[in-house]
Amino acid sequence: MRRVVITGFGMVSPLACGVEETWKRLLDGQSGIGPITRFDASRVATTYAAELPVGDGSDATFNPDDWMEPKERRKVDDFILYAMAAATQAVEDSGWVAETDEQKERTGVMIGSGIGGLSSIADTALLLKEKGPRRVSPFFIPSALINLASGQVSIRFGFKGPNHAVVTACSTGAHAIGDASRLIKYGDADVMVAGGAESPLSEIGVAGFNAARALSTKRGDDPQSASRPWDADRDGFVMGEGAGVVVLEEYEHAKARGAKIYAEVLGYGMSGDAYHITAPAEDGDGGYRSMQAALRDAGLTPADVDYINAHGTSTMADTIELGAVQRLLGDSAAQTTMSSTKSSVGHLLGAAGAVEAIFCVLALRDQIAPPTLNLDNPPEDTRIDLAPHKAVKRKIDVALSNSFGFGGTNASLVLGRGEL
Amino acid sequence: MSDIADRVKKIVVEHLGVEEDKVNENASFIDDLGADSLDTVELVMAFEEEFGIEIPDDAAETIQTFGDAVKFISEAA
């Protein structure tokens, strides 16, 4: 069986542009959440979000000019820009340069998004109404299509292998990494650039999630306290934007070129709830079966899991996930640490699973579990350490990352330590 | 240079991200200025918007160079 390892990563997050600076700030307990500045939020119920720290590039701010030329940027929605930034970081970090035709053809891309070019669609609809169809840009469709993130990345680097895109709401990033790993295992590619990107911070995006009663609305006076997974006073998730991308590589391929191996993708599991369009099944069965399938794929038992990066969105669903994890772990619950990094970076929707998988990779590398911020009143009926407020130094040989999405779509990744 | 030529040049420089001195009479949008077919569609739309004219698709296809654009717009505007 071909083994799949992670040899590069890239990220643009509400904490920072770049993986290492995001990780440093995450462990430090910083929050990427603040008042919405991207658009006039005076008409929507939620006035705060986790926006990228846009700036001139200094102090790990995100400078769009560093990642795409202004001329090219006009042709893409922001989620593609974020994907290009994260993918460029990841490819450079991996040191993989596809030079020959064969190398190019054995390298693919699978970067998904939950919603894609929502802002482009909304803006173009307004333009259409105001000025008519002759003013609709020829770049409208390719700027909004979700698979154009993968397309743009492949064009930049000349990667001619499988070019694919996942669209499974908030499970997208995890599904993309899992599916891309399978492509490598199955032999369709030796290297896959995989992850998720999202740019949902527009009036229509916030209005839509508000209408679905999914977002926190009550903490405009203190936005950094709004994302509080498992806390008794949580009132919804905080929407964020960004992208996470990893370079996945067949183990022998990585060894042969002397690549650094951050982690190994040990297992991948999926399930469907078949229950409700936005709410998870109350017994947590979908999440439970997803985790179980991932462990089975890895050939591990629940007792082997040291750290879980929960889906943990700061909604009522947190309790359901906790129940599913407790059912899975059984007697070993007291030996496991579980945290939700959404407490710090917000919920990056289609990018969340990829960003959180990278946090798991770093937890394995540095032997530390990132904290769950704002968990002032944790549930009393659990023996799992939910890492409230502070990062937890501990042995982490196996990490599990959960992602659950609207439509009842669940994905779990099991990652193991690399060779660093 | 005429007012029309200045305004056309400004649009071309902005949309194609090229140096102003590259945009001369015979510069072909595709061969010399790095445009692809979608860029040329967008350019024509920008000309329509700027000058308040309509450029039919068959006419748009004849606008290959900066000079073609200035000539067409000067006659139409």
CSV table of C-alpha atoms in Angstrom, one decimal:
chain,number,residue,atom,x,y,z
A,1,MET,CA,0.0,0.0,0.0
A,2,ARG,CA,1.3,3.4,-0.9
A,3,ARG,CA,1.7,5.7,2.1
A,4,VAL,CA,0.9,9.4,1.9
A,5,VAL,CA,2.8,12.1,3.8
A,6,ILE,CA,2.6,15.8,4.2
A,7,THR,CA,5.7,17.6,2.9
A,8,GLY,CA,4.6,21.3,2.7
A,9,PHE,CA,1.9,23.6,4.0
A,10,GLY,CA,0.6,27.1,3.5
A,11,MET,CA,-2.0,29.3,5.1
A,12,VAL,CA,-3.7,32.6,5.1
A,13,SER,CA,-5.7,32.9,8.3
A,14,PRO,CA,-7.4,35.6,10.3
A,15,LEU,CA,-4.4,35.4,12.7
A,16,ALA,CA,-1.7,35.9,10.1
A,17,CYS,CA,-0.5,35.3,6.6
A,18,GLY,CA,1.7,32.2,6.9
A,19,VAL,CA,1.6,28.9,8.8
A,20,GLU,CA,4.3,29.5,11.5
A,21,GLU,CA,3.1,33.0,12.5
A,22,THR,CA,-0.5,31.8,12.7
A,23,TRP,CA,0.6,28.9,14.9
A,24,LYS,CA,2.6,31.1,17.2
A,25,ARG,CA,-0.3,33.4,17.7
A,26,LEU,CA,-2.8,30.5,18.1
A,27,LEU,CA,-0.7,28.9,20.9
A,28,ASP,CA,-0.3,32.4,22.4
A,29,GLY,CA,-4.1,32.6,22.8
A,30,GLN,CA,-4.7,35.4,20.3
A,31,SER,CA,-7.9,35.9,18.5
A,32,GLY,CA,-8.4,36.8,14.8
A,33,ILE,CA,-11.9,38.1,15.4
A,34,GLY,CA,-13.0,41.7,15.2
A,35,PRO,CA,-15.6,44.2,13.9
A,36,ILE,CA,-16.5,43.7,10.2
A,37,THR,CA,-14.6,46.2,8.0
A,38,ARG,CA,-14.9,44.5,4.6
A,39,PHE,CA,-18.4,45.9,4.0
A,40,ASP,CA,-21.0,48.1,5.7
A,41,ALA,CA,-22.4,45.7,8.3
A,42,SER,CA,-25.0,48.1,9.7
A,43,ARG,CA,-27.9,46.2,8.1
A,44,VAL,CA,-27.0,42.7,9.3
A,45,ALA,CA,-27.5,41.1,12.7
A,46,THR,CA,-23.8,40.0,13.1
A,47,THR,CA,-21.3,42.9,13.1
A,48,TYR,CA,-18.1,40.9,13.7
A,49,ALA,CA,-16.1,38.3,11.8
A,50,ALA,CA,-12.7,36.8,11.5
A,51,GLU,CA,-11.2,38.8,8.6
A,52,LEU,CA,-7.7,38.4,7.2
A,53,PRO,CA,-5.2,40.9,8.6
A,54,VAL,CA,-4.8,42.8,5.3
A,55,GLY,CA,-1.7,45.1,5.1
A,56,ASP,CA,1.6,45.7,3.4
A,57,GLY,CA,2.9,42.2,4.2
A,58,SER,CA,5.0,43.3,7.2
A,59,ASP,CA,4.3,41.7,10.6
A,60,ALA,CA,2.6,38.7,8.8
A,61,THR,CA,-0.2,40.8,7.3
A,62,PHE,CA,-1.7,39.7,4.1
A,63,ASN,CA,-0.7,41.8,1.1
A,64,PRO,CA,-2.7,40.7,-2.0
A,65,ASP,CA,0.1,42.1,-4.3
A,66,ASP,CA,2.5,39.5,-2.9
A,67,TRP,CA,0.4,36.6,-4.3
A,68,MET,CA,-1.2,37.8,-7.5
A,69,GLU,CA,-0.6,40.7,-9.8
A,70,PRO,CA,-3.4,43.4,-9.8
A,71,LYS,CA,-4.2,42.6,-13.4
A,72,GLU,CA,-4.8,38.9,-12.6
A,73,ARG,CA,-6.6,39.6,-9.3
A,74,ARG,CA,-9.4,41.4,-11.2
A,75,LYS,CA,-10.2,38.1,-12.8
A,76,VAL,CA,-10.7,36.1,-9.6
A,77,ASP,CA,-12.9,36.1,-6.5
A,78,ASP,CA,-11.1,36.5,-3.2
A,79,PHE,CA,-11.3,32.8,-2.4
A,80,ILE,CA,-9.1,32.1,-5.4
A,81,LEU,CA,-6.6,34.7,-4.3
A,82,TYR,CA,-6.4,33.1,-0.9
A,83,ALA,CA,-6.0,29.7,-2.4
A,84,MET,CA,-3.2,31.0,-4.6
A,85,ALA,CA,-1.4,32.5,-1.6
A,86,ALA,CA,-1.7,29.3,0.5
A,87,ALA,CA,-0.8,27.0,-2.4
A,88,THR,CA,2.2,29.1,-3.3
A,89,GLN,CA,3.4,29.0,0.3
A,90,ALA,CA,2.8,25.2,0.5
A,91,VAL,CA,4.6,24.4,-2.8
A,92,GLU,CA,7.6,26.5,-1.9
A,93,ASP,CA,7.7,25.0,1.6
A,94,SER,CA,7.7,21.5,0.2
A,95,GLY,CA,10.6,22.3,-2.2
A,96,TRP,CA,8.9,20.3,-4.9
A,97,VAL,CA,9.6,21.6,-8.4
A,98,ALA,CA,8.0,19.6,-11.2
A,99,GLU,CA,10.4,20.0,-14.1
A,100,THR,CA,9.9,17.1,-16.5
A,101,ASP,CA,6.7,16.3,-18.3
A,102,GLU,CA,6.3,13.2,-16.2
A,103,GLN,CA,6.8,15.1,-12.9
A,104,LYS,CA,4.2,17.6,-14.0
A,105,GLU,CA,1.7,14.9,-15.0
A,106,ARG,CA,2.2,13.1,-11.7
A,107,THR,CA,1.4,16.3,-9.7
A,108,GLY,CA,-2.3,17.3,-9.2
A,109,VAL,CA,-4.4,19.9,-7.4
A,110,MET,CA,-7.5,19.5,-5.3
A,111,ILE,CA,-8.5,22.7,-3.6
A,112,GLY,CA,-12.1,23.1,-2.7
A,113,SER,CA,-14.4,25.8,-1.4
A,114,GLY,CA,-17.8,25.6,0.4
A,115,ILE,CA,-19.4,28.5,-1.4
A,116,GLY,CA,-16.9,29.8,-4.0
A,117,GLY,CA,-17.4,33.2,-5.5
A,118,LEU,CA,-20.4,34.4,-3.6
A,119,SER,CA,-19.4,38.1,-3.7
A,120,SER,CA,-18.8,38.0,-7.4
A,121,ILE,CA,-22.2,36.4,-8.0
A,122,ALA,CA,-23.9,39.0,-5.8
A,123,ASP,CA,-22.1,42.0,-7.3
A,124,THR,CA,-22.7,40.7,-10.9
A,125,ALA,CA,-26.4,40.2,-10.2
A,126,LEU,CA,-26.7,43.8,-9.1
A,127,LEU,CA,-24.7,45.0,-12.2
A,128,LEU,CA,-27.0,42.9,-14.4
A,129,LYS,CA,-30.1,44.5,-12.9
A,130,GLU,CA,-28.6,48.0,-13.2
A,131,LYS,CA,-26.8,48.0,-16.5
A,132,GLY,CA,-28.0,44.9,-18.4
A,133,PRO,CA,-26.3,41.7,-19.7
A,134,ARG,CA,-23.8,43.5,-22.0
A,135,ARG,CA,-21.9,44.7,-18.9
A,136,VAL,CA,-21.4,41.3,-17.4
A,137,SER,CA,-17.6,40.6,-17.4
A,138,PRO,CA,-16.1,37.7,-19.4
A,139,PHE,CA,-14.3,36.9,-16.2
A,140,PHE,CA,-17.4,36.6,-14.1
A,141,ILE,CA,-17.9,32.8,-14.5
A,142,PRO,CA,-14.2,31.8,-14.2
A,143,SER,CA,-13.9,34.1,-11.1
A,144,ALA,CA,-16.7,32.5,-9.3
A,145,LEU,CA,-16.4,28.8,-10.2
A,146,ILE,CA,-15.1,26.8,-7.3
A,147,ASN,CA,-12.7,24.5,-9.3
A,148,LEU,CA,-10.9,27.6,-10.6
A,149,ALA,CA,-8.9,27.7,-7.4
A,150,SER,CA,-7.4,24.3,-8.5
A,151,GLY,CA,-7.3,25.6,-12.1
A,152,GLN,CA,-5.4,28.8,-11.3
A,153,VAL,CA,-2.9,26.9,-9.1
A,154,SER,CA,-2.2,24.3,-11.8
A,155,ILE,CA,-1.6,27.1,-14.3
A,156,ARG,CA,0.8,28.9,-12.1
A,157,PHE,CA,2.9,25.8,-11.4
A,158,GLY,CA,2.3,23.7,-14.5
A,159,PHE,CA,0.8,20.8,-12.5
A,160,LYS,CA,-0.8,18.6,-15.1
A,161,GLY,CA,-2.1,15.7,-13.0
A,162,PRO,CA,-5.6,15.3,-11.6
A,163,ASN,CA,-7.3,18.7,-11.3
A,164,HIS,CA,-10.3,18.4,-9.0
A,165,ALA,CA,-12.3,20.4,-6.5
A,166,VAL,CA,-14.3,19.4,-3.4
A,167,VAL,CA,-17.6,21.2,-2.5
A,168,THR,CA,-19.0,19.8,0.8
A,169,ALA,CA,-19.7,23.0,2.8
A,170,CYS,CA,-17.7,23.0,6.0
A,171,SER,CA,-16.2,19.6,5.4
A,172,THR,CA,-14.6,20.7,2.2
A,173,GLY,CA,-11.0,21.1,3.4
A,174,ALA,CA,-10.9,17.7,5.2
A,175,HIS,CA,-12.6,16.0,2.2
A,176,ALA,CA,-10.1,17.5,-0.2
A,177,ILE,CA,-7.1,16.3,1.8
A,178,GLY,CA,-8.6,12.9,2.3
A,179,ASP,CA,-9.7,12.5,-1.3
A,180,ALA,CA,-6.4,13.7,-2.6
A,181,SER,CA,-4.6,11.3,-0.4
A,182,ARG,CA,-6.7,8.5,-1.9
A,183,LEU,CA,-5.7,9.6,-5.4
A,184,ILE,CA,-2.0,9.2,-4.4
A,185,LYS,CA,-2.7,5.8,-2.7
A,186,TYR,CA,-4.6,4.6,-5.8
A,187,GLY,CA,-1.7,5.7,-8.0
A,188,ASP,CA,-3.3,8.6,-9.9
A,189,ALA,CA,-0.7,11.0,-8.7
A,190,ASP,CA,2.5,11.1,-6.7
A,191,VAL,CA,2.1,14.6,-5.4
A,192,MET,CA,-1.2,16.5,-4.7
A,193,VAL,CA,-1.6,20.1,-3.7
A,194,ALA,CA,-4.8,19.9,-1.5
A,195,GLY,CA,-6.9,22.1,0.7
A,196,GLY,CA,-9.7,24.6,1.0
A,197,ALA,CA,-10.4,28.3,0.5
A,198,GLU,CA,-13.3,30.6,1.5
A,199,SER,CA,-14.2,34.2,1.2
A,200,PRO,CA,-17.8,34.5,2.6
A,201,LEU,CA,-17.5,37.9,4.2
A,202,SER,CA,-20.0,39.9,2.3
A,203,GLU,CA,-23.4,41.3,3.2
A,204,ILE,CA,-25.2,38.4,1.4
A,205,GLY,CA,-23.0,35.8,3.1
A,206,VAL,CA,-23.7,37.1,6.6
A,207,ALA,CA,-27.4,37.7,5.9
A,208,GLY,CA,-27.7,34.1,4.6
A,209,PHE,CA,-26.1,32.5,7.7
A,210,ASN,CA,-28.0,34.9,10.0
A,211,ALA,CA,-31.2,33.8,8.4
A,212,ALA,CA,-30.2,30.2,9.1
A,213,ARG,CA,-29.7,31.2,12.7
A,214,ALA,CA,-26.1,29.9,12.6
A,215,LEU,CA,-24.0,32.9,13.6
A,216,SER,CA,-23.2,34.5,16.9
A,217,THR,CA,-25.0,37.9,17.1
A,218,LYS,CA,-24.8,38.9,20.8
A,219,ARG,CA,-21.2,39.9,21.3
A,220,GLY,CA,-20.7,43.1,19.2
A,221,ASP,CA,-19.3,44.8,22.3
A,222,ASP,CA,-16.6,42.1,22.7
A,223,PRO,CA,-16.2,40.2,19.4
A,224,GLN,CA,-13.1,38.2,20.6
A,225,SER,CA,-15.3,36.5,23.2
A,226,ALA,CA,-17.9,35.4,20.6
A,227,SER,CA,-16.4,32.1,19.4
A,228,ARG,CA,-16.6,29.9,22.5
A,229,PRO,CA,-17.0,26.2,21.7
A,230,TRP,CA,-18.7,24.1,24.3
A,231,ASP,CA,-19.1,27.1,26.6
A,232,ALA,CA,-22.5,27.4,28.3
A,233,ASP,CA,-22.9,31.0,26.9
A,234,ARG,CA,-22.2,30.3,23.2
A,235,ASP,CA,-24.7,31.7,20.7
A,236,GLY,CA,-23.5,30.7,17.3
A,237,PHE,CA,-20.3,30.6,15.1
A,238,VAL,CA,-18.2,33.4,14.0
A,239,MET,CA,-17.6,33.4,10.2
A,240,GLY,CA,-14.0,33.7,9.0
A,241,GLU,CA,-12.1,33.7,5.7
A,242,GLY,CA,-8.8,32.4,4.4
A,243,ALA,CA,-7.2,29.2,3.0
A,244,GLY,CA,-5.2,26.3,4.0
A,245,VAL,CA,-3.2,24.1,1.6
A,246,VAL,CA,-0.9,21.1,2.1
A,247,VAL,CA,1.4,19.3,-0.3
A,248,LEU,CA,0.6,15.6,-0.1
A,249,GLU,CA,3.2,13.2,-1.4
A,250,GLU,CA,3.8,9.5,-1.8
A,251,TYR,CA,6.2,8.4,1.0
A,252,GLU,CA,8.9,6.9,-1.2
A,253,HIS,CA,8.7,9.9,-3.6
A,254,ALA,CA,9.3,12.2,-0.7
A,255,LYS,CA,12.1,10.1,0.8
A,256,ALA,CA,13.8,9.9,-2.6
A,257,ARG,CA,14.1,13.6,-3.0
A,258,GLY,CA,15.0,14.2,0.7
A,259,ALA,CA,11.9,16.2,1.5
A,260,LYS,CA,11.1,17.0,5.1
A,261,ILE,CA,8.1,14.9,6.2
A,262,TYR,CA,5.9,16.8,8.6
A,263,ALA,CA,3.3,14.1,9.2
A,264,GLU,CA,1.6,11.1,7.7
A,265,VAL,CA,-2.0,10.8,6.6
A,266,LEU,CA,-2.9,7.6,8.4
A,267,GLY,CA,-6.6,7.4,7.9
A,268,TYR,CA,-9.6,9.1,6.3
A,269,GLY,CA,-13.3,8.5,7.0
A,270,MET,CA,-16.5,9.8,5.7
A,271,SER,CA,-20.2,9.6,6.5
A,272,GLY,CA,-23.6,11.2,5.8
A,273,ASP,CA,-26.2,12.0,8.4
A,274,ALA,CA,-29.3,11.6,6.2
A,275,TYR,CA,-31.1,13.8,8.7
A,276,HIS,CA,-31.4,17.6,8.1
A,277,ILE,CA,-30.1,20.3,5.8
A,278,THR,CA,-28.4,22.3,8.5
A,279,ALA,CA,-28.6,20.5,11.8
A,280,PRO,CA,-26.5,17.4,12.7
A,281,ALA,CA,-28.4,14.3,13.8
A,282,GLU,CA,-29.0,14.6,17.5
A,283,ASP,CA,-27.4,11.3,18.4
A,284,GLY,CA,-24.1,12.4,16.7
A,285,ASP,CA,-24.2,9.1,14.8
A,286,GLY,CA,-22.8,10.7,11.6
A,287,GLY,CA,-19.7,12.2,13.3
A,288,TYR,CA,-19.2,8.9,15.2
A,289,ARG,CA,-19.2,6.8,12.1
A,290,SER,CA,-16.9,9.2,10.3
A,291,MET,CA,-14.3,9.0,13.1
A,292,GLN,CA,-14.7,5.3,13.3
A,293,ALA,CA,-14.2,4.9,9.6
A,294,ALA,CA,-11.0,7.0,9.7
A,295,LEU,CA,-9.6,5.0,12.6
A,296,ARG,CA,-10.4,1.7,10.8
A,297,ASP,CA,-8.7,3.1,7.7
A,298,ALA,CA,-5.6,3.9,9.9
A,299,GLY,CA,-5.7,0.5,11.6
A,300,LEU,CA,-5.8,2.2,15.0
A,301,THR,CA,-8.1,2.1,18.0
A,302,PRO,CA,-9.8,5.0,19.7
A,303,ALA,CA,-7.3,4.7,22.6
A,304,ASP,CA,-4.5,5.6,20.2
A,305,VAL,CA,-5.9,9.1,19.6
A,306,ASP,CA,-4.0,11.7,21.6
A,307,TYR,CA,-5.4,14.9,20.2
A,308,ILE,CA,-8.6,15.8,18.5
A,309,ASN,CA,-9.1,19.1,16.6
A,310,ALA,CA,-12.9,19.3,16.9
A,311,HIS,CA,-15.3,20.7,14.4
A,312,GLY,CA,-16.5,22.7,17.5
A,313,THR,CA,-18.2,25.7,15.9
A,314,SER,CA,-19.5,27.4,19.0
A,315,THR,CA,-23.1,26.3,18.3
A,316,MET,CA,-25.5,23.9,19.9
A,317,ALA,CA,-23.9,21.2,17.7
A,318,ASP,CA,-20.8,21.2,19.9
A,319,THR,CA,-22.6,19.1,22.5
A,320,ILE,CA,-23.6,16.5,19.8
A,321,GLU,CA,-19.9,16.2,18.7
A,322,LEU,CA,-18.7,15.9,22.2
A,323,GLY,CA,-21.2,13.1,22.8
A,324,ALA,CA,-20.0,11.3,19.6
A,325,VAL,CA,-16.4,11.6,20.7
A,326,GLN,CA,-17.1,10.3,24.2
A,327,ARG,CA,-19.0,7.4,22.7
A,328,LEU,CA,-16.0,6.7,20.4
A,329,LEU,CA,-13.3,7.0,23.1
A,330,GLY,CA,-15.1,5.2,25.9
A,331,ASP,CA,-12.8,4.5,28.8
A,332,SER,CA,-9.8,6.3,27.1
A,333,ALA,CA,-11.6,9.7,27.1
A,334,ALA,CA,-9.6,10.9,30.1
A,335,GLN,CA,-6.3,10.4,28.1
A,336,THR,CA,-7.4,12.5,25.1
A,337,THR,CA,-7.1,16.3,24.6
A,338,MET,CA,-9.7,17.9,22.3
A,339,SER,CA,-9.8,21.6,21.4
A,340,SER,CA,-11.5,23.8,18.9
A,341,THR,CA,-9.2,26.3,17.2
A,342,LYS,CA,-12.3,28.0,15.8
A,343,SER,CA,-12.3,29.8,19.1
A,344,SER,CA,-9.3,31.7,17.8
A,345,VAL,CA,-9.6,31.9,14.0
A,346,GLY,CA,-13.4,31.6,13.6
A,347,HIS,CA,-15.1,29.3,11.2
A,348,LEU,CA,-13.4,29.3,7.8
A,349,LEU,CA,-16.2,27.1,6.3
A,350,GLY,CA,-14.7,25.3,3.3
A,351,ALA,CA,-11.2,26.2,4.4
A,352,ALA,CA,-11.7,25.1,8.0
A,353,GLY,CA,-10.9,21.4,7.6
A,354,ALA,CA,-7.6,22.2,5.8
A,355,VAL,CA,-6.5,24.9,8.2
A,356,GLU,CA,-7.3,22.6,11.1
A,357,ALA,CA,-5.5,19.6,9.6
A,358,ILE,CA,-2.4,21.9,9.4
A,359,PHE,CA,-2.9,22.7,13.1
A,360,CYS,CA,-3.0,18.9,13.8
A,361,VAL,CA,0.3,18.6,11.9
A,362,LEU,CA,1.9,21.3,14.0
A,363,ALA,CA,0.5,19.7,17.2
A,364,LEU,CA,2.2,16.5,16.2
A,365,ARG,CA,5.4,18.3,15.3
A,366,ASP,CA,5.6,20.5,18.4
A,367,GLN,CA,3.9,18.1,20.9
A,368,ILE,CA,1.4,20.7,22.0
A,369,ALA,CA,-2.4,21.0,21.7
A,370,PRO,CA,-3.7,24.5,20.9
A,371,PRO,CA,-6.2,26.0,23.3
A,372,THR,CA,-10.0,26.4,23.2
A,373,LEU,CA,-10.4,30.1,24.0
A,374,ASN,CA,-13.3,31.6,25.9
A,375,LEU,CA,-14.3,28.2,27.5
A,376,ASP,CA,-15.2,29.7,30.8
A,377,ASN,CA,-18.0,27.3,31.6
A,378,PRO,CA,-17.1,23.9,30.2
A,379,PRO,CA,-19.6,21.1,30.2
A,380,GLU,CA,-19.3,19.1,33.5
A,381,ASP,CA,-20.2,15.7,32.1
A,382,THR,CA,-17.0,15.0,30.3
A,383,ARG,CA,-13.6,13.6,31.2
A,384,ILE,CA,-12.0,14.8,28.0
A,385,ASP,CA,-9.6,17.7,28.5
A,386,LEU,CA,-11.0,20.5,26.3
A,387,ALA,CA,-7.8,22.7,26.7
A,388,PRO,CA,-9.6,25.8,28.0
A,389,HIS,CA,-7.7,29.0,27.5
A,390,LYS,CA,-4.2,27.5,27.5
A,391,ALA,CA,-2.3,25.3,25.1
A,392,VAL,CA,-1.5,21.9,26.5
A,393,LYS,CA,2.0,20.4,26.3
A,394,ARG,CA,1.7,16.7,25.9
A,395,LYS,CA,2.6,13.6,24.0
A,396,ILE,CA,0.8,13.6,20.6
A,397,ASP,CA,1.5,10.6,18.3
A,398,VAL,CA,-1.9,10.5,16.7
A,399,ALA,CA,-4.2,13.4,15.9
A,400,LEU,CA,-7.7,13.3,14.6
A,401,SER,CA,-9.5,16.3,12.8
A,402,ASN,CA,-13.2,16.4,12.4
A,403,SER,CA,-15.2,18.5,9.9
A,404,PHE,CA,-19.0,18.4,9.6
A,405,GLY,CA,-21.0,20.3,7.0
A,406,PHE,CA,-24.5,21.4,6.0
A,407,GLY,CA,-26.3,18.7,4.3
A,408,GLY,CA,-25.1,16.2,6.9
A,409,THR,CA,-21.7,15.6,5.4
A,410,ASN,CA,-18.9,14.4,7.7
A,411,ALA,CA,-15.2,13.9,7.3
A,412,SER,CA,-12.4,12.8,9.7
A,413,LEU,CA,-8.7,12.7,9.1
A,414,VAL,CA,-6.2,10.7,11.2
A,415,LEU,CA,-2.7,12.1,11.1
A,416,GLY,CA,0.5,10.6,12.5
A,417,ARG,CA,4.0,12.0,13.3
A,418,GLY,CA,6.4,12.6,10.5
A,419,GLU,CA,10.2,12.2,10.3
A,420,LEU,CA,11.7,15.5,11.2
B,1,MET,CA,-2.7,62.9,-29.1
B,2,SER,CA,-6.4,63.2,-29.1
B,3,ASP,CA,-8.5,63.1,-26.1
B,4,ILE,CA,-10.1,59.8,-27.3
B,5,ALA,CA,-6.7,58.2,-27.7
B,6,ASP,CA,-5.7,59.2,-24.2
B,7,ARG,CA,-8.8,57.7,-22.7
B,8,VAL,CA,-8.4,54.5,-24.7
B,9,LYS,CA,-4.8,54.2,-23.7
B,10,LYS,CA,-5.6,54.7,-20.0
B,11,ILE,CA,-8.1,51.8,-20.2
B,12,VAL,CA,-5.7,49.5,-22.0
B,13,VAL,CA,-2.9,50.2,-19.5
B,14,GLU,CA,-5.2,49.6,-16.6
B,15,HIS,CA,-6.8,46.4,-17.9
B,16,LEU,CA,-3.8,44.7,-19.4
B,17,GLY,CA,-1.2,46.0,-16.8
B,18,VAL,CA,1.2,47.1,-19.5
B,19,GLU,CA,3.6,50.1,-19.7
B,20,GLU,CA,2.1,53.1,-21.4
B,21,ASP,CA,4.9,53.4,-24.0
B,22,LYS,CA,4.1,49.9,-25.3
B,23,VAL,CA,0.6,51.1,-26.3
B,24,ASN,CA,1.3,52.5,-29.7
B,25,GLU,CA,-0.7,52.8,-32.9
B,26,ASN,CA,0.0,49.3,-34.2
B,27,ALA,CA,0.2,47.5,-30.9
B,28,SER,CA,-1.9,44.3,-31.1
B,29,PHE,CA,-3.8,43.6,-27.9
B,30,ILE,CA,-3.1,39.9,-28.2
B,31,ASP,CA,0.3,39.7,-29.9
B,32,ASP,CA,2.0,42.7,-28.3
B,33,LEU,CA,0.2,43.5,-25.1
B,34,GLY,CA,-0.4,40.0,-23.7
B,35,ALA,CA,-4.2,39.9,-23.8
B,36,ASP,CA,-6.1,36.7,-24.3
B,37,SER,CA,-9.6,36.5,-26.0
B,38,LEU,CA,-11.4,37.2,-22.7
B,39,ASP,CA,-9.3,40.3,-22.1
B,40,THR,CA,-10.3,41.7,-25.4
B,41,VAL,CA,-14.0,41.1,-24.7
B,42,GLU,CA,-13.5,43.0,-21.4
B,43,LEU,CA,-11.6,45.8,-23.2
B,44,VAL,CA,-14.4,46.4,-25.6
B,45,MET,CA,-16.9,46.5,-22.7
B,46,ALA,CA,-14.7,49.1,-21.0
B,47,PHE,CA,-14.6,51.2,-24.2
B,48,GLU,CA,-18.4,51.0,-24.4
B,49,GLU,CA,-18.8,52.1,-20.9
B,50,GLU,CA,-16.3,54.9,-21.1
B,51,PHE,CA,-17.6,56.4,-24.4
B,52,GLY,CA,-21.3,55.6,-24.0
B,53,ILE,CA,-21.4,53.7,-27.3
B,54,GLU,CA,-22.3,50.2,-28.4
B,55,ILE,CA,-19.8,48.1,-30.2
B,56,PRO,CA,-21.5,45.2,-31.9
B,57,ASP,CA,-19.8,41.8,-31.7
B,58,ASP,CA,-18.8,41.7,-35.4
B,59,ALA,CA,-17.3,45.1,-35.1
B,60,ALA,CA,-15.5,44.2,-31.9
B,61,GLU,CA,-13.7,41.4,-33.8
B,62,THR,CA,-12.1,43.9,-36.1
B,63,ILE,CA,-10.6,45.9,-33.2
B,64,GLN,CA,-7.2,44.2,-32.9
B,65,THR,CA,-4.9,47.0,-32.2
B,66,PHE,CA,-4.8,50.2,-30.2
B,67,GLY,CA,-5.1,52.2,-33.5
B,68,ASP,CA,-8.1,50.1,-34.5
B,69,ALA,CA,-9.8,51.0,-31.2
B,70,VAL,CA,-9.1,54.7,-31.5
B,71,LYS,CA,-10.3,54.8,-35.1
B,72,PHE,CA,-13.6,52.9,-34.4
B,73,ILE,CA,-14.4,55.0,-31.3
B,74,SER,CA,-13.6,58.3,-33.0
B,75,GLU,CA,-16.1,57.4,-35.8
B,76,ALA,CA,-18.7,56.1,-33.4
B,77,ALA,CA,-18.6,58.6,-30.6
